[in-house]
Amino acid sequence: MDDVIQERAGVPVLVCDPDGPPIGTTRDALDLIGASFLGAEVVAVPASRLDDDFFSLGTRFAGEVMQKFVNHRLRLAVVGDLSRHLAASSALRALVHESNRADHVWFVPDLDALDERLRALTPPPGPTPGTDEITDSQTG
């Protein structure tokens, strides 16, 4: 499977192929950001594609990548099992916790969990807030 844009919970998401090229430089991250100009609002990157430096916060690679996504007004979702990395770093555990409380970068175990996060952001169908819904009794 190639990286593909899928609509997930009503949001266009660039879902990256787990077998795609590794992301080991900020240039690699910018390539994903460039691919998202096809209409994605979220880029879902398998954790397995991220170089181990991403999870070693002392390298600052994670911060650089996350900042690139924020600067381009794209959400980044790191998808997959992080348990090995989390067990090795309390700083990473804190980063994941804080990121998941915010709106720009999420760490989720799978695409179903990403869908839940996206649904929580999507307003329910109905009239736009601040507008009045016209009913039959008002029209005549």
JSON list of C-alpha atoms in Angstrom, two decimals, residues 9-74:
[
{"chain": "A", "resi": 9, "resn": "ALA", "atom": "CA", "xyz": [-14.39, 10.41, 10.62]},
{"chain": "A", "resi": 10, "resn": "GLY", "atom": "CA", "xyz": [-15.13, 13.09, 8.01]},
{"chain": "A", "resi": 11, "resn": "VAL", "atom": "CA", "xyz": [-11.55, 14.40, 7.95]},
{"chain": "A", "resi": 12, "resn": "PRO", "atom": "CA", "xyz": [-9.06, 13.94, 5.08]},
{"chain": "A", "resi": 13, "resn": "VAL", "atom": "CA", "xyz": [-6.08, 12.02, 6.47]},
{"chain": "A", "resi": 14, "resn": "LEU", "atom": "CA", "xyz": [-2.84, 11.10, 4.73]},
{"chain": "A", "resi": 15, "resn": "VAL", "atom": "CA", "xyz": [-2.40, 7.52, 5.97]},
{"chain": "A", "resi": 16, "resn": "CYS", "atom": "CA", "xyz": [1.22, 6.56, 5.55]},
{"chain": "A", "resi": 17, "resn": "ASP", "atom": "CA", "xyz": [2.19, 3.05, 4.50]},
{"chain": "A", "resi": 18, "resn": "PRO", "atom": "CA", "xyz": [3.90, 1.15, 7.34]},
{"chain": "A", "resi": 19, "resn": "ASP", "atom": "CA", "xyz": [6.35, -0.24, 4.77]},
{"chain": "A", "resi": 20, "resn": "GLY", "atom": "CA", "xyz": [7.21, 3.18, 3.33]},
{"chain": "A", "resi": 21, "resn": "PRO", "atom": "CA", "xyz": [10.57, 4.89, 3.62]},
{"chain": "A", "resi": 22, "resn": "PRO", "atom": "CA", "xyz": [11.86, 5.67, 7.10]},
{"chain": "A", "resi": 23, "resn": "ILE", "atom": "CA", "xyz": [11.54, 9.17, 8.49]},
{"chain": "A", "resi": 24, "resn": "GLY", "atom": "CA", "xyz": [14.95, 9.99, 9.86]},
{"chain": "A", "resi": 25, "resn": "THR", "atom": "CA", "xyz": [15.44, 13.65, 8.92]},
{"chain": "A", "resi": 26, "resn": "THR", "atom": "CA", "xyz": [13.40, 16.82, 8.97]},
{"chain": "A", "resi": 27, "resn": "ARG", "atom": "CA", "xyz": [13.59, 16.69, 5.15]},
{"chain": "A", "resi": 28, "resn": "ASP", "atom": "CA", "xyz": [11.73, 13.35, 5.29]},
{"chain": "A", "resi": 29, "resn": "ALA", "atom": "CA", "xyz": [9.06, 14.98, 7.46]},
{"chain": "A", "resi": 30, "resn": "LEU", "atom": "CA", "xyz": [8.79, 17.92, 5.05]},
{"chain": "A", "resi": 31, "resn": "ASP", "atom": "CA", "xyz": [8.25, 15.44, 2.21]},
{"chain": "A", "resi": 32, "resn": "LEU", "atom": "CA", "xyz": [5.19, 14.14, 4.06]},
{"chain": "A", "resi": 33, "resn": "ILE", "atom": "CA", "xyz": [3.99, 17.68, 4.67]},
{"chain": "A", "resi": 34, "resn": "GLY", "atom": "CA", "xyz": [4.35, 18.37, 0.94]},
{"chain": "A", "resi": 35, "resn": "ALA", "atom": "CA", "xyz": [2.35, 15.26, 0.07]},
{"chain": "A", "resi": 36, "resn": "SER", "atom": "CA", "xyz": [-0.43, 16.46, 2.33]},
{"chain": "A", "resi": 37, "resn": "PHE", "atom": "CA", "xyz": [-1.02, 19.48, 0.09]},
{"chain": "A", "resi": 38, "resn": "LEU", "atom": "CA", "xyz": [-3.30, 17.14, -1.82]},
{"chain": "A", "resi": 39, "resn": "GLY", "atom": "CA", "xyz": [-5.94, 18.01, 0.77]},
{"chain": "A", "resi": 40, "resn": "ALA", "atom": "CA", "xyz": [-5.07, 16.19, 3.99]},
{"chain": "A", "resi": 41, "resn": "GLU", "atom": "CA", "xyz": [-5.63, 17.88, 7.35]},
{"chain": "A", "resi": 42, "resn": "VAL", "atom": "CA", "xyz": [-3.94, 15.10, 9.32]},
{"chain": "A", "resi": 43, "resn": "VAL", "atom": "CA", "xyz": [-0.88, 12.97, 8.57]},
{"chain": "A", "resi": 44, "resn": "ALA", "atom": "CA", "xyz": [-0.98, 9.52, 10.21]},
{"chain": "A", "resi": 45, "resn": "VAL", "atom": "CA", "xyz": [2.56, 8.17, 10.44]},
{"chain": "A", "resi": 46, "resn": "PRO", "atom": "CA", "xyz": [3.23, 4.63, 11.66]},
{"chain": "A", "resi": 47, "resn": "ALA", "atom": "CA", "xyz": [5.57, 4.75, 14.64]},
{"chain": "A", "resi": 48, "resn": "SER", "atom": "CA", "xyz": [7.61, 2.03, 12.93]},
{"chain": "A", "resi": 49, "resn": "ARG", "atom": "CA", "xyz": [8.60, 4.49, 10.18]},
{"chain": "A", "resi": 50, "resn": "LEU", "atom": "CA", "xyz": [10.05, 7.00, 12.62]},
{"chain": "A", "resi": 51, "resn": "ASP", "atom": "CA", "xyz": [13.76, 6.75, 13.32]},
{"chain": "A", "resi": 52, "resn": "ASP", "atom": "CA", "xyz": [14.63, 5.87, 16.92]},
{"chain": "A", "resi": 53, "resn": "ASP", "atom": "CA", "xyz": [16.04, 9.42, 17.26]},
{"chain": "A", "resi": 54, "resn": "PHE", "atom": "CA", "xyz": [12.45, 10.66, 17.19]},
{"chain": "A", "resi": 55, "resn": "PHE", "atom": "CA", "xyz": [11.81, 8.87, 20.47]},
{"chain": "A", "resi": 56, "resn": "SER", "atom": "CA", "xyz": [15.10, 9.96, 22.06]},
{"chain": "A", "resi": 57, "resn": "LEU", "atom": "CA", "xyz": [14.17, 13.49, 23.03]},
{"chain": "A", "resi": 58, "resn": "GLY", "atom": "CA", "xyz": [17.77, 14.56, 23.60]},
{"chain": "A", "resi": 59, "resn": "THR", "atom": "CA", "xyz": [18.26, 14.53, 19.82]},
{"chain": "A", "resi": 60, "resn": "ARG", "atom": "CA", "xyz": [15.51, 17.19, 19.43]},
{"chain": "A", "resi": 61, "resn": "PHE", "atom": "CA", "xyz": [14.36, 15.41, 16.29]},
{"chain": "A", "resi": 62, "resn": "ALA", "atom": "CA", "xyz": [10.81, 14.91, 17.60]},
{"chain": "A", "resi": 63, "resn": "GLY", "atom": "CA", "xyz": [10.54, 18.59, 18.47]},
{"chain": "A", "resi": 64, "resn": "GLU", "atom": "CA", "xyz": [11.75, 19.64, 15.04]},
{"chain": "A", "resi": 65, "resn": "VAL", "atom": "CA", "xyz": [9.31, 17.33, 13.27]},
{"chain": "A", "resi": 66, "resn": "MET", "atom": "CA", "xyz": [6.38, 18.31, 15.47]},
{"chain": "A", "resi": 67, "resn": "GLN", "atom": "CA", "xyz": [7.13, 22.01, 14.97]},
{"chain": "A", "resi": 68, "resn": "LYS", "atom": "CA", "xyz": [7.19, 21.58, 11.19]},
{"chain": "A", "resi": 69, "resn": "PHE", "atom": "CA", "xyz": [3.68, 20.13, 11.30]},
{"chain": "A", "resi": 70, "resn": "VAL", "atom": "CA", "xyz": [2.40, 22.87, 13.60]},
{"chain": "A", "resi": 71, "resn": "ASN", "atom": "CA", "xyz": [3.95, 25.56, 11.37]},
{"chain": "A", "resi": 72, "resn": "HIS", "atom": "CA", "xyz": [2.14, 24.09, 8.36]},
{"chain": "A", "resi": 73, "resn": "ARG", "atom": "CA", "xyz": [-1.13, 23.85, 10.30]},
{"chain": "A", "resi": 74, "resn": "LEU", "atom": "CA", "xyz": [-1.29, 20.09, 9.93]}
]
